[in-house]
Coordinates of N, CA and C in Angstrom, one line a residue:
X1 N 12.7 21.2 6.3 CA 13.8 21.7 5.8 C 13.1 22.9 4.7
X2 N 13.7 24.0 4.8 CA 13.3 25.2 4.3 C 14.6 25.8 3.6
X3 N 14.2 26.2 2.3 CA 15.3 27.0 1.7 C 14.6 28.4 1.1
X4 N 15.4 29.6 0.7 CA 15.2 30.9 0.5 C 15.6 30.9 -1.1
X5 N 14.4 31.2 -2.0 CA 14.9 31.7 -3.4 C 15.1 33.3 -3.4
X6 N 16.1 33.8 -3.9 CA 16.2 35.4 -3.9 C 16.5 35.6 -5.4
X7 N 15.5 36.3 -5.7 CA 15.4 37.0 -6.9 C 16.2 38.3 -7.1
X8 N 17.7 38.2 -7.5 CA 18.5 39.4 -7.6 C 18.0 40.3 -8.1
X9 N 17.4 40.2 -9.4 CA 17.2 41.5 -10.0 C 16.1 42.3 -9.4
X10 N 15.4 41.8 -8.5 CA 14.2 42.4 -8.1 C 14.3 42.6 -6.5
X11 N 15.2 42.0 -6.1 CA 15.7 41.5 -4.7 C 14.7 41.4 -3.7
X12 N 13.7 40.4 -4.1 CA 12.5 40.1 -3.5 C 12.8 38.5 -3.0
X13 N 12.8 38.5 -1.6 CA 13.0 37.4 -1.3 C 11.5 36.1 -1.6
X14 N 11.6 35.0 -1.7 CA 10.7 34.1 -1.8 C 11.2 33.0 -0.8
X15 N 10.1 32.4 -0.5 CA 10.2 31.0 0.8 C 10.0 29.7 -0.1
X16 N 10.3 28.8 0.0 CA 9.8 27.5 -0.2 C 10.4 26.3 0.8
X17 N 9.7 25.5 0.6 CA 10.1 24.3 1.6 C 10.2 23.0 1.1
X18 N 10.9 22.0 1.7 CA 11.3 20.7 1.1 C 11.1 19.6 2.4
X19 N 10.4 18.7 2.0 CA 10.2 17.5 3.2 C 11.2 17.1 3.7
X20 N 12.4 16.4 2.8 CA 13.4 15.6 3.2 C 14.7 16.4 3.0
X21 N 16.0 15.8 3.7 CA 17.1 16.5 3.4 C 17.7 16.2 1.9
X22 N 17.4 15.3 1.2 CA 17.9 15.2 -0.2 C 17.3 16.1 -1.1
X23 N 15.9 16.6 -0.7 CA 15.4 17.5 -1.5 C 16.1 18.8 -1.5
X24 N 16.6 18.9 -0.4 CA 17.4 20.4 0.0 C 18.9 20.4 -0.9
X25 N 19.5 19.5 -0.6 CA 20.6 19.1 -1.0 C 20.6 19.1 -2.8
X26 N 19.4 18.7 -3.5 CA 19.2 18.6 -4.8 C 18.9 20.1 -5.6
X27 N 18.0 20.8 -4.9 CA 17.7 22.4 -4.8 C 18.9 22.9 -4.8
X28 N 19.8 23.0 -4.0 CA 21.2 23.6 -3.6 C 21.9 23.6 -5.1
X29 N 22.2 22.1 -5.5 CA 23.1 21.8 -6.4 C 22.4 22.4 -7.9
X30 N 21.2 22.3 -8.2 CA 20.7 22.2 -9.4 C 20.2 23.7 -9.7
X31 N 19.3 24.2 -8.8 CA 18.7 25.8 -8.8 C 19.6 26.9 -8.4
X32 N 20.6 26.6 -7.7 CA 21.5 27.8 -7.3 C 22.1 28.4 -8.5
X33 N 21.9 29.7 -8.8 CA 22.3 30.3 -10.1 C 21.7 30.2 -11.4
X34 N 20.5 29.5 -11.3 CA 19.8 29.0 -12.3 C 19.0 30.4 -13.0
X35 N 19.0 30.1 -14.2 CA 18.1 31.6 -14.8 C 16.9 31.3 -15.2
X36 N 15.9 32.3 -14.9 CA 14.2 32.0 -15.2 C 14.2 33.2 -15.5
X37 N 13.5 33.0 -17.0 CA 13.2 34.3 -17.4 C 14.0 35.4 -17.5
X38 N 15.1 35.2 -17.3 CA 16.4 36.2 -17.5 C 16.7 37.0 -16.3
X39 N 16.3 36.2 -15.2 CA 16.5 36.4 -13.6 C 17.2 35.3 -13.0
X40 N 18.5 35.7 -12.3 CA 19.2 34.7 -11.7 C 18.7 34.4 -10.5
X41 N 18.4 33.2 -10.0 CA 18.1 33.1 -8.5 C 19.3 32.4 -7.7
X42 N 19.1 32.7 -6.7 CA 20.0 32.2 -5.6 C 19.4 31.2 -4.5
X43 N 20.1 30.4 -4.3 CA 19.3 29.3 -3.2 C 20.4 29.1 -2.5
X44 N 19.9 29.1 -1.1 CA 20.6 28.4 0.4 C 19.9 28.3 1.2
X45 N 20.7 27.4 2.3 CA 19.9 27.2 3.3 C 19.3 28.1 4.3
X46 N 18.2 28.1 4.6 CA 17.5 28.7 5.6 C 18.3 28.9 7.0
X47 N 18.2 29.7 7.7 CA 19.0 30.0 8.7 C 17.8 30.6 10.1
X48 N 17.8 29.5 11.0 CA 16.6 30.1 11.9 C 17.3 30.5 13.3
X49 N 16.8 31.7 14.1 CA 17.0 31.9 15.3 C 16.3 31.9 16.2
X50 N 16.5 31.5 17.3 CA 15.7 31.1 18.7 C 15.6 32.7 19.0
X51 N 14.2 32.8 19.6 CA 14.0 34.1 20.0 C 13.6 33.5 21.8
X52 N 14.3 33.9 22.6 CA 14.1 33.7 24.2 C 14.6 32.2 24.3
X53 N 14.2 31.6 25.3 CA 14.7 30.4 25.7 C 13.5 29.3 25.1
X54 N 13.9 28.1 24.9 CA 13.1 27.2 24.4 C 12.7 26.4 25.5
X55 N 11.4 26.1 25.7 CA 10.5 25.2 26.6 C 9.7 24.3 25.9
X56 N 10.0 23.1 26.0 CA 9.4 22.1 25.7 C 7.8 22.2 25.7
X57 N 7.7 22.3 26.9 CA 6.2 22.4 27.5 C 5.3 23.3 26.8
X58 N 5.9 24.4 26.2 CA 5.2 25.1 25.4 C 4.7 24.9 23.9
X59 N 5.7 23.9 23.5 CA 5.2 23.3 22.4 C 4.1 22.9 21.9
X60 N 3.0 23.6 20.8 CA 2.1 22.8 20.6 C 1.8 21.8 20.2
X61 N 1.1 20.8 20.8 CA 1.1 18.9 20.6 C -0.3 19.1 19.5
X62 N 0.0 18.0 18.6 CA -0.7 17.7 17.7 C -1.9 16.5 18.3
X63 N -3.1 16.7 17.9 CA -4.3 15.4 18.4 C -3.7 14.9 17.5
X64 N -4.4 13.3 18.1 CA -4.3 12.2 17.1 C -4.7 12.0 15.5
X65 N -6.0 12.9 15.5 CA -6.5 13.1 14.0 C -5.4 13.9 13.0
X66 N -4.6 14.9 13.6 CA -4.0 15.6 12.9 C -2.8 15.2 12.7
X67 N -2.4 14.1 13.4 CA -1.0 13.6 13.2 C -1.4 12.4 12.0
X68 N -2.7 11.8 12.1 CA -3.1 10.9 11.2 C -3.2 11.6 9.7
X69 N -3.9 12.6 9.6 CA -4.1 13.7 8.5 C -2.6 13.9 7.9
X70 N -1.6 14.3 8.7 CA -0.4 14.6 8.5 C 0.6 13.5 7.5
X71 N 0.3 12.4 8.4 CA 0.8 11.1 7.7 C 0.0 10.8 6.4
X72 N -1.4 11.0 6.4 CA -1.9 10.6 5.1 C -1.3 11.3 3.6
X73 N -1.1 13.0 4.4 CA -0.7 13.9 3.4 C 0.8 13.3 2.8
X74 N 1.8 13.1 4.1 CA 3.2 12.6 3.8 C 3.0 11.4 2.4
X75 N 2.1 10.5 3.1 CA 2.3 9.2 2.2 C 1.7 9.6 0.7
X76 N 0.9 10.4 0.9 CA 0.5 10.8 -0.8 C 1.5 11.6 -1.6
X77 N 2.5 12.4 -0.6 CA 3.5 13.1 -1.3 C 4.5 12.2 -1.9
X78 N 4.9 11.0 -0.9 CA 6.2 10.4 -1.3 C 5.5 9.1 -2.0
X79 N 4.2 9.0 -2.6 CA 3.7 8.1 -3.3 C 4.2 7.9 -4.8
X80 N 5.3 7.1 -5.1 CA 5.2 7.0 -6.6 C 4.9 6.1 -7.4
X81 N 3.9 6.7 -8.5 CA 3.7 5.5 -9.3 C 4.0 6.2 -10.9
X82 N 4.0 4.9 -11.5 CA 4.6 5.4 -12.9 C 3.6 6.0 -13.8
X83 N 4.1 6.8 -14.8 CA 3.3 7.6 -15.2 C 2.5 6.8 -16.4
X84 N 1.2 7.0 -16.3 CA 0.3 6.0 -17.5 C 1.0 6.4 -18.8
X85 N 1.1 5.3 -19.7 CA 1.7 5.1 -20.7 C 0.6 5.4 -22.0
X86 N 1.2 6.3 -22.8 CA 0.2 6.5 -24.0 C -0.7 5.6 -24.9
X87 N -1.7 5.5 -24.4 CA -2.7 4.2 -25.2 C -3.2 3.5 -24.3
X88 N -2.6 3.7 -22.9 CA -2.8 2.5 -21.8 C -4.5 2.6 -21.4
X89 N -5.1 1.5 -21.2 CA -6.4 1.3 -20.9 C -6.9 1.8 -19.4
X90 N -7.9 2.4 -19.2 CA -8.2 2.7 -17.7 C -8.5 1.7 -16.9
X91 N -8.4 1.7 -15.6 CA -8.4 0.4 -14.8 C -9.6 0.2 -15.0
X92 N -10.9 1.1 -15.1 CA -12.5 0.5 -14.8 C -12.8 -0.3 -16.2
X93 N -11.9 0.0 -17.4 CA -12.1 -1.2 -18.5 C -11.9 -2.6 -18.1
X94 N -11.6 -2.9 -17.1 CA -11.7 -4.4 -16.8 C -12.7 -4.9 -16.7
X95 N -13.6 -4.0 -16.2 CA -15.0 -4.4 -15.5 C -16.1 -4.3 -16.7
X96 N -17.0 -5.5 -16.8 CA -18.1 -5.4 -17.9 C -19.4 -5.3 -16.6
X97 N -20.4 -4.5 -17.2 CA -21.5 -4.8 -16.7 C -22.7 -5.4 -17.6
X98 N -23.3 -6.8 -16.8 CA -24.3 -7.2 -17.8 C -25.5 -7.1 -17.2
X99 N -26.7 -6.4 -18.0 CA -27.9 -6.3 -17.7 C -29.0 -7.2 -18.2
X100 N -30.5 -7.4 -17.7 CA -31.4 -8.1 -18.0 C -31.0 -9.4 -17.6
X101 N -30.1 -9.9 -16.8 CA -29.8 -11.2 -16.2 C -31.1 -11.9 -15.6
X102 N -31.8 -11.1 -14.6 CA -32.8 -11.8 -13.7 C -33.8 -10.7 -13.3
X103 N -34.8 -11.3 -12.7 CA -35.5 -10.7 -12.2 C -35.6 -10.4 -10.4
X104 N -35.1 -9.2 -9.8 CA -34.9 -9.4 -8.1 C -35.8 -10.6 -7.5
X105 N -37.1 -10.4 -7.9 CA -38.1 -11.6 -7.2 C -37.5 -12.8 -7.3
X106 N -36.8 -13.5 -8.3 CA -36.2 -14.7 -8.3 C -35.7 -15.4 -7.2
X107 N -34.8 -14.4 -6.7 CA -33.8 -14.3 -5.7 C -34.8 -14.4 -4.2
X108 N -36.1 -13.7 -4.3 CA -36.6 -13.9 -3.1 C -37.3 -15.2 -3.0
X109 N -37.3 -15.6 -4.0 CA -38.1 -17.0 -3.9 C -36.9 -18.4 -3.8
X110 N -35.9 -18.1 -4.4 CA -35.0 -19.3 -4.3 C -33.5 -18.4 -4.2
X111 N -33.4 -18.0 -3.0 CA -32.1 -17.6 -2.5 C -30.8 -18.2 -2.9
X112 N -30.7 -19.4 -3.2 CA -29.5 -20.1 -3.6 C -29.3 -20.1 -5.3
X113 N -30.1 -19.7 -5.7 CA -29.9 -19.2 -7.1 C -28.6 -18.1 -7.3
X114 N -28.2 -17.3 -6.3 CA -27.3 -16.1 -6.7 C -26.1 -16.7 -7.0
X115 N -25.9 -17.8 -5.8 CA -24.3 -18.7 -6.0 C -24.6 -19.4 -7.3
X116 N -25.5 -19.9 -8.2 CA -25.6 -20.7 -9.2 C -25.4 -19.6 -10.2
X117 N -25.8 -18.5 -10.2 CA -25.7 -17.5 -11.4 C -24.0 -16.9 -11.4
X118 N -23.5 -17.0 -10.0 CA -22.4 -16.7 -10.0 C -21.0 -17.4 -10.6
X119 N -21.7 -18.8 -10.3 CA -20.9 -19.8 -10.8 C -20.9 -20.1 -12.3
X120 N -22.1 -20.0 -12.8 CA -22.4 -19.9 -14.4 C -21.9 -18.8 -15.0
X121 N -21.7 -17.6 -14.3 CA -21.2 -16.4 -15.3 C -19.8 -16.4 -15.0
X122 N -18.9 -17.1 -13.9 CA -17.5 -17.3 -13.8 C -17.0 -18.5 -14.9
X123 N -18.0 -19.6 -14.9 CA -17.6 -20.5 -15.9 C -17.2 -20.0 -17.2
X124 N -18.6 -19.2 -17.9 CA -18.7 -18.8 -19.0 C -17.5 -17.6 -19.2
X125 N -17.2 -16.9 -18.6 CA -16.5 -15.6 -18.7 C -14.9 -16.0 -18.6
X126 N -14.7 -17.1 -18.2 CA -13.5 -17.8 -17.8 C -13.2 -18.3 -19.2
X127 N -14.0 -18.4 -20.2 CA -13.3 -18.6 -21.7 C -12.6 -17.3 -22.4
X128 N -13.0 -16.1 -22.1 CA -12.4 -15.2 -22.2 C -11.0 -14.6 -21.7
X129 N -10.6 -15.3 -20.4 CA -9.3 -15.0 -19.7 C -9.6 -15.2 -18.2
X130 N -9.1 -14.6 -17.3 CA -9.2 -14.6 -16.0 C -9.9 -13.8 -15.5
X131 N -10.9 -14.5 -14.8 CA -12.1 -13.9 -14.1 C -11.4 -13.5 -12.5
X132 N -11.7 -12.2 -12.4 CA -11.0 -11.5 -10.9 C -12.2 -11.8 -10.0
X133 N -13.4 -11.4 -10.3 CA -14.5 -10.7 -9.4 C -15.9 -11.2 -10.1
X134 N -16.8 -11.8 -9.5 CA -18.3 -11.7 -10.1 C -19.2 -11.2 -9.0
X135 N -20.2 -10.2 -9.1 CA -21.0 -9.9 -8.4 C -22.4 -9.5 -9.0
X136 N -23.2 -10.3 -8.4 CA -24.7 -10.0 -8.6 C -25.3 -9.0 -7.5
X137 N -25.9 -8.0 -8.2 CA -26.6 -7.2 -7.5 C -28.3 -7.6 -7.5
X138 N -28.1 -8.4 -6.8 CA -29.5 -9.1 -6.8 C -30.8 -8.0 -6.4
X139 N -30.7 -6.9 -6.0 CA -31.8 -6.2 -5.6 C -32.2 -5.2 -6.9
X140 N -31.1 -5.2 -7.7 CA -31.0 -4.1 -8.9 C -32.2 -4.5 -9.9
X141 N -33.2 -3.5 -10.0 CA -34.3 -3.7 -10.9 C -33.8 -4.0 -12.5
X142 N -33.0 -3.6 -12.6 CA -32.4 -4.0 -14.3 C -31.7 -5.3 -14.5
X143 N -31.3 -6.3 -13.1 CA -30.9 -7.4 -13.2 C -29.3 -7.4 -13.8
X144 N -28.6 -6.7 -12.5 CA -27.2 -6.5 -13.0 C -26.4 -7.2 -12.7
X145 N -25.2 -7.6 -13.3 CA -24.0 -8.6 -12.6 C -22.8 -7.6 -13.2
X146 N -22.0 -7.5 -12.0 CA -20.4 -7.1 -12.8 C -19.3 -8.3 -12.7
X147 N -18.6 -7.8 -13.9 CA -17.7 -9.2 -13.6 C -16.5 -8.4 -13.9
X148 N -15.3 -8.8 -13.3 CA -14.2 -7.9 -13.3 C -13.0 -8.9 -13.6
X149 N -12.4 -8.8 -15.2 CA -11.0 -9.5 -15.7 C -10.0 -9.1 -15.2
X150 N -8.8 -10.3 -15.5 CA -7.3 -9.5 -15.7 C -7.0 -8.2 -16.3
X151 N -7.5 -7.9 -17.3 CA -7.1 -6.8 -18.3 C -8.1 -6.3 -18.9
X152 N -8.0 -5.1 -19.7 CA -9.2 -4.4 -20.6 C -9.3 -5.5 -21.5
X153 N -8.5 -6.0 -22.2 CA -8.6 -6.8 -23.6 C -9.6 -8.1 -23.4
X154 N -9.3 -8.6 -22.2 CA -9.9 -9.9 -21.9 C -11.4 -9.1 -21.7
X155 N -11.5 -8.1 -20.8 CA -13.2 -7.6 -20.6 C -13.9 -7.5 -22.1
X156 N -13.0 -6.9 -22.9 CA -13.7 -6.7 -24.4 C -14.1 -8.1 -24.8
X157 N -13.6 -8.9 -24.5 CA -13.8 -10.4 -25.2 C -15.1 -10.6 -24.6
X158 N -15.3 -10.3 -23.2 CA -16.6 -11.0 -22.6 C -17.8 -10.0 -23.1
X159 N -17.6 -8.6 -23.7 CA -18.3 -8.1 -23.8 C -18.9 -8.2 -25.4
X160 N -18.1 -9.0 -25.9 CA -18.5 -9.5 -27.5 C -19.2 -10.9 -27.6
X161 N -18.6 -11.7 -26.3 CA -19.4 -12.8 -25.8 C -21.0 -12.8 -25.3
X162 N -21.0 -11.8 -24.3 CA -22.2 -11.7 -23.7 C -23.0 -11.0 -24.1
X163 N -22.8 -9.7 -25.0 CA -23.8 -8.9 -25.2 C -24.8 -9.3 -26.3
X164 N -26.2 -9.6 -26.3 CA -27.0 -10.1 -27.2 C -27.5 -11.4 -27.1
X165 N -26.6 -12.0 -26.1 CA -26.8 -13.4 -25.7 C -28.1 -13.6 -25.1
X166 N -28.7 -14.9 -25.3 CA -29.7 -15.4 -24.6 C -29.4 -16.2 -23.1
X167 N -29.9 -15.6 -22.2 CA -29.9 -16.4 -20.7 C -31.1 -16.8 -20.3
X168 N -31.6 -17.7 -20.1 CA -32.8 -18.4 -19.6 C -34.0 -17.6 -20.3
X169 N -34.0 -17.3 -21.7 CA -35.0 -16.8 -22.2 C -35.0 -15.0 -22.2
X170 N -34.1 -14.5 -21.6 CA -33.5 -13.5 -21.5 C -32.4 -12.7 -21.9
X171 N -32.9 -12.0 -23.2 CA -31.5 -11.3 -23.8 C -30.9 -10.5 -22.9
X172 N -29.3 -10.6 -23.0 CA -28.5 -10.1 -22.0 C -27.9 -8.6 -22.8
X173 N -27.8 -7.5 -22.1 CA -26.6 -6.6 -22.5 C -25.5 -6.3 -22.0
X174 N -24.4 -6.3 -22.4 CA -23.2 -6.4 -21.8 C -22.5 -4.9 -22.6
X175 N -21.8 -4.2 -21.5 CA -20.9 -3.3 -22.0 C -19.9 -2.9 -20.7
X176 N -18.8 -2.3 -21.1 CA -17.8 -1.9 -20.3 C -18.0 -0.7 -19.2
X177 N -17.8 -1.0 -18.0 CA -18.5 0.0 -16.9 C -17.8 1.2 -17.1
X178 N -18.3 2.2 -16.8 CA -17.8 3.6 -17.1 C -17.2 4.1 -16.0
X179 N -16.9 3.6 -14.9 CA -15.9 3.7 -13.9 C -17.0 4.7 -12.6
X180 N -17.8 5.1 -12.9 CA -18.9 5.9 -11.9 C -20.3 5.4 -11.8
X181 N -20.7 4.7 -12.4 CA -22.1 4.5 -11.8 C -22.1 3.5 -11.0
X182 N -22.8 3.5 -9.9 CA -22.8 2.3 -8.7 C -24.4 1.6 -8.9
X183 N -24.1 0.3 -8.7 CA -25.5 -0.3 -8.7 C -26.0 -1.0 -7.7
X184 N -25.4 -0.9 -6.8 CA -25.6 -1.5 -5.1 C -27.0 -0.7 -4.6
X185 N -27.8 -1.4 -4.5 CA -29.1 -0.9 -3.9 C -29.3 -1.0 -2.5
X186 N -29.8 0.1 -1.8 CA -29.9 0.1 -0.5 C -31.1 -0.2 -0.1
X187 N -31.0 -1.5 1.0 CA -32.6 -1.9 1.1 C -32.7 -1.4 2.7
X188 N -34.3 -1.4 2.8 CA -34.5 -1.1 4.2 C -34.4 -2.4 5.2
X189 N -34.5 -1.8 6.6 CA -34.1 -3.2 7.5 C -35.3 -4.3 7.3
X190 N -36.5 -3.6 7.0 CA -37.5 -4.9 7.1 C -37.0 -6.2 5.9
X191 N -36.7 -5.3 4.8 CA -36.2 -6.2 3.3 C -34.9 -6.8 3.9
X192 N -34.0 -6.0 4.8 CA -32.6 -6.9 5.0 C -32.8 -8.2 5.7
X193 N -33.7 -8.0 6.8 CA -34.4 -8.7 8.0 C -34.7 -9.8 7.1
X194 N -35.5 -9.5 6.2 CA -36.3 -10.7 5.7 C -35.3 -11.8 4.9
X195 N -34.5 -10.8 4.1 CA -33.5 -11.7 3.4 C -32.4 -12.3 4.0
X196 N -32.0 -11.9 5.1 CA -31.3 -12.8 5.8 C -32.1 -13.8 6.5
X197 N -33.2 -13.8 6.7 CA -34.0 -15.0 7.4 C -34.2 -15.9 6.4
X198 N -34.1 -15.6 5.1 CA -34.4 -16.6 3.8 C -32.8 -17.3 3.7
X199 N -31.9 -16.6 3.9 CA -30.3 -16.9 3.7 C -30.5 -18.2 5.2
X200 N -30.9 -17.7 6.1 CA -30.7 -18.7 7.2 C -31.2 -20.1 6.8
X201 N -32.7 -19.9 6.2 CA -33.4 -20.9 6.0 C -32.4 -21.9 5.2
X202 N -32.1 -21.3 4.1 CA -31.3 -21.9 2.8 C -30.0 -22.9 3.6
X203 N -29.5 -21.9 4.3 CA -28.3 -22.6 5.1 C -28.6 -23.5 6.0
X204 N -29.8 -23.9 6.8 CA -29.9 -25.0 7.8 C -30.4 -25.9 6.6
X205 N -31.0 -25.4 5.6 CA -31.7 -26.5 5.0 C -30.3 -27.7 4.3
X206 N -29.5 -26.7 3.8 CA -28.3 -27.5 3.5 C -27.4 -28.1 4.2
X207 N -27.4 -27.8 5.6 CA -26.8 -28.4 6.9 C -27.7 -30.1 6.7
X208 N -29.0 -29.8 7.0 CA -29.6 -31.0 7.0 C -29.4 -31.8 5.9
X209 N -29.3 -31.5 5.0 CA -29.3 -32.3 3.9 C -27.7 -33.0 4.0
X210 N -26.7 -32.1 4.1 CA -25.5 -32.7 4.4 C -25.2 -33.9 5.3
X211 N -26.1 -33.6 6.6 CA -26.0 -34.5 7.7 C -26.8 -35.8 6.9
X212 N -27.8 -35.6 6.3 CA -28.3 -36.9 6.0 C -27.5 -37.7 5.1
X213 N -26.6 -37.1 4.1 CA -26.0 -37.5 3.2 C -24.9 -38.5 3.9
X214 N -24.0 -37.6 5.2 CA -23.0 -38.2 5.7 C -23.9 -39.6 6.6
X215 N -24.8 -39.4 7.1 CA -25.3 -40.4 7.9 C -25.6 -41.7 7.0
X216 N -26.2 -41.6 6.0 CA -26.2 -42.5 4.9 C -24.8 -43.3 4.4
X217 N -24.0 -42.4 4.2 CA -22.7 -42.8 4.0 C -22.0 -43.9 5.0
X218 N -22.4 -43.2 6.4 CA -21.8 -44.2 7.6 C -22.7 -45.2 7.5
X219 N -23.8 -45.2 7.4 CA -24.6 -46.6 7.6 C -24.5 -47.5 6.3
X220 N -24.3 -46.9 5.1 CA -23.8 -48.2 4.3 C -22.4 -48.8 4.2
X221 N -21.5 -47.9 4.8 CA -20.3 -48.4 5.0 C -20.5 -49.5 6.2
X222 N -21.1 -49.2 7.2 CA -21.4 -50.3 8.4 C -21.9 -51.5 7.9
X223 N -22.8 -51.1 7.1 CA -23.8 -52.2 6.9 C -22.9 -53.2 6.0
X224 N -22.1 -52.6 5.3 CA -20.9 -53.4 4.2 C -19.9 -54.2 4.9
X225 N -19.1 -53.6 6.0 CA -18.4 -54.1 6.9 C -19.0 -55.3 7.7
X226 N -20.1 -55.4 8.1 CA -20.6 -56.2 8.8 C -21.2 -57.4 7.9
X227 N -21.3 -57.4 6.6 CA -21.7 -58.5 5.7 C -20.2 -59.2 5.4
X228 N -19.3 -58.2 5.1 CA -17.9 -58.7 5.2 C -17.6 -59.8 6.3
X229 N -17.7 -59.0 7.5 CA -17.4 -59.6 8.7 C -18.2 -61.0 8.9
X230 N -19.4 -61.1 8.6 CA -20.2 -62.4 8.6 C -19.7 -63.4 7.5
X231 N -19.2 -63.2 6.4 CA -18.8 -64.0 5.4 C -17.5 -64.6 5.9
X232 N -16.7 -63.6 6.4 CA -15.4 -64.2 6.8 C -15.2 -65.2 8.1
X233 N -16.5 -64.9 8.9 CA -16.6 -65.9 10.0 C -17.2 -67.2 9.6
X234 N -17.5 -67.4 8.6 CA -18.3 -69.0 8.0 C -17.1 -69.9 7.9
X235 N -16.8 -70.9 8.6 CA -16.1 -72.0 8.7 C -16.2 -72.6 7.2
X236 N -15.0 -72.8 6.2 CA -15.3 -73.8 5.0 C -15.2 -75.0 5.5
X237 N -15.9 -76.1 4.7 CA -15.5 -77.2 4.7 C -13.9 -77.9 4.8
X238 N -13.8 -78.7 5.8 CA -12.2 -79.2 6.0 C -12.2 -80.0 4.7
X239 N -10.8 -80.3 4.3 CA -10.5 -81.2 3.3 C -11.0 -82.7 3.5
X240 N -10.8 -83.1 4.9 CA -11.1 -84.7 5.2 C -12.7 -84.8 5.3
X241 N -13.6 -83.8 5.7 CA -15.0 -83.6 5.1 C -15.3 -83.9 3.9
X242 N -14.6 -83.4 3.3 CA -14.8 -83.4 1.6 C -14.5 -85.1 0.9
X243 N -13.3 -85.3 1.5 CA -13.0 -86.9 1.1 C -13.9 -87.9 1.6
X244 N -14.6 -87.7 3.0 CA -15.6 -88.4 3.3 C -16.8 -88.6 2.6
X245 N -16.8 -87.3 2.4 CA -18.3 -87.5 1.2 C -17.8 -88.1 0.1
X246 N -17.0 -88.1 -0.6 CA -16.6 -88.6 -1.9 C -16.7 -90.4 -1.6
X247 N -16.2 -90.7 -0.5 CA -16.0 -92.1 0.1 C -17.5 -92.5 -0.2
X248 N -18.3 -92.0 1.0 CA -19.8 -92.4 1.0 C -20.6 -92.6 -0.2
X249 N -20.3 -91.7 -1.3 CA -20.8 -91.6 -2.5 C -20.4 -92.8 -3.4

């Protein structure tokens, strides 16, 4: 939809456009006759005249990428978000960065400790509120962990709780994330393959251990059932046999 603004004092037409019909109706009702810096504006619907005959085959076709681009632009234009309230905290302030938590070489030796560290941090930080996410940047030389809380106030409590605290004889630092710094370390293909092999070994060991536990449990249950069955099949002495024994005595 398109409408024309005409500055009557200057007799100079200016053109603007709107995406949907509702916007045009609103512009016609509100802006027509509106005074702008002493100049009155005239708003009316644009009129289009076709030149020649209409041939659909000559209409330019948009590529798939152009259509997707246009769709994203429309979604962005129509996206409504409430304005940020005065004093409202930024989204990135919900995230806390903890440093000096570990040495990367530690996880090279014992891969499973990554999960242990995540669980320990989640359990400890849950004292301050709802923990949304815990990330261990196991390749970072500064031993970085990232904890995301439900809101900024809970993140502040995590900073107070963890900053200066000792963890395995290592003094931690905790601070609010600046929203920009990236802590993920890109690794070479050799390092990546080596790490994946260690994970595979760890998972295989866990599976073997689980199978052994399951096998032992089944064996214990089978043995217990066999013993119960043997005890149940033993025939108790009949009452007459007991009486005969007493008479003989």
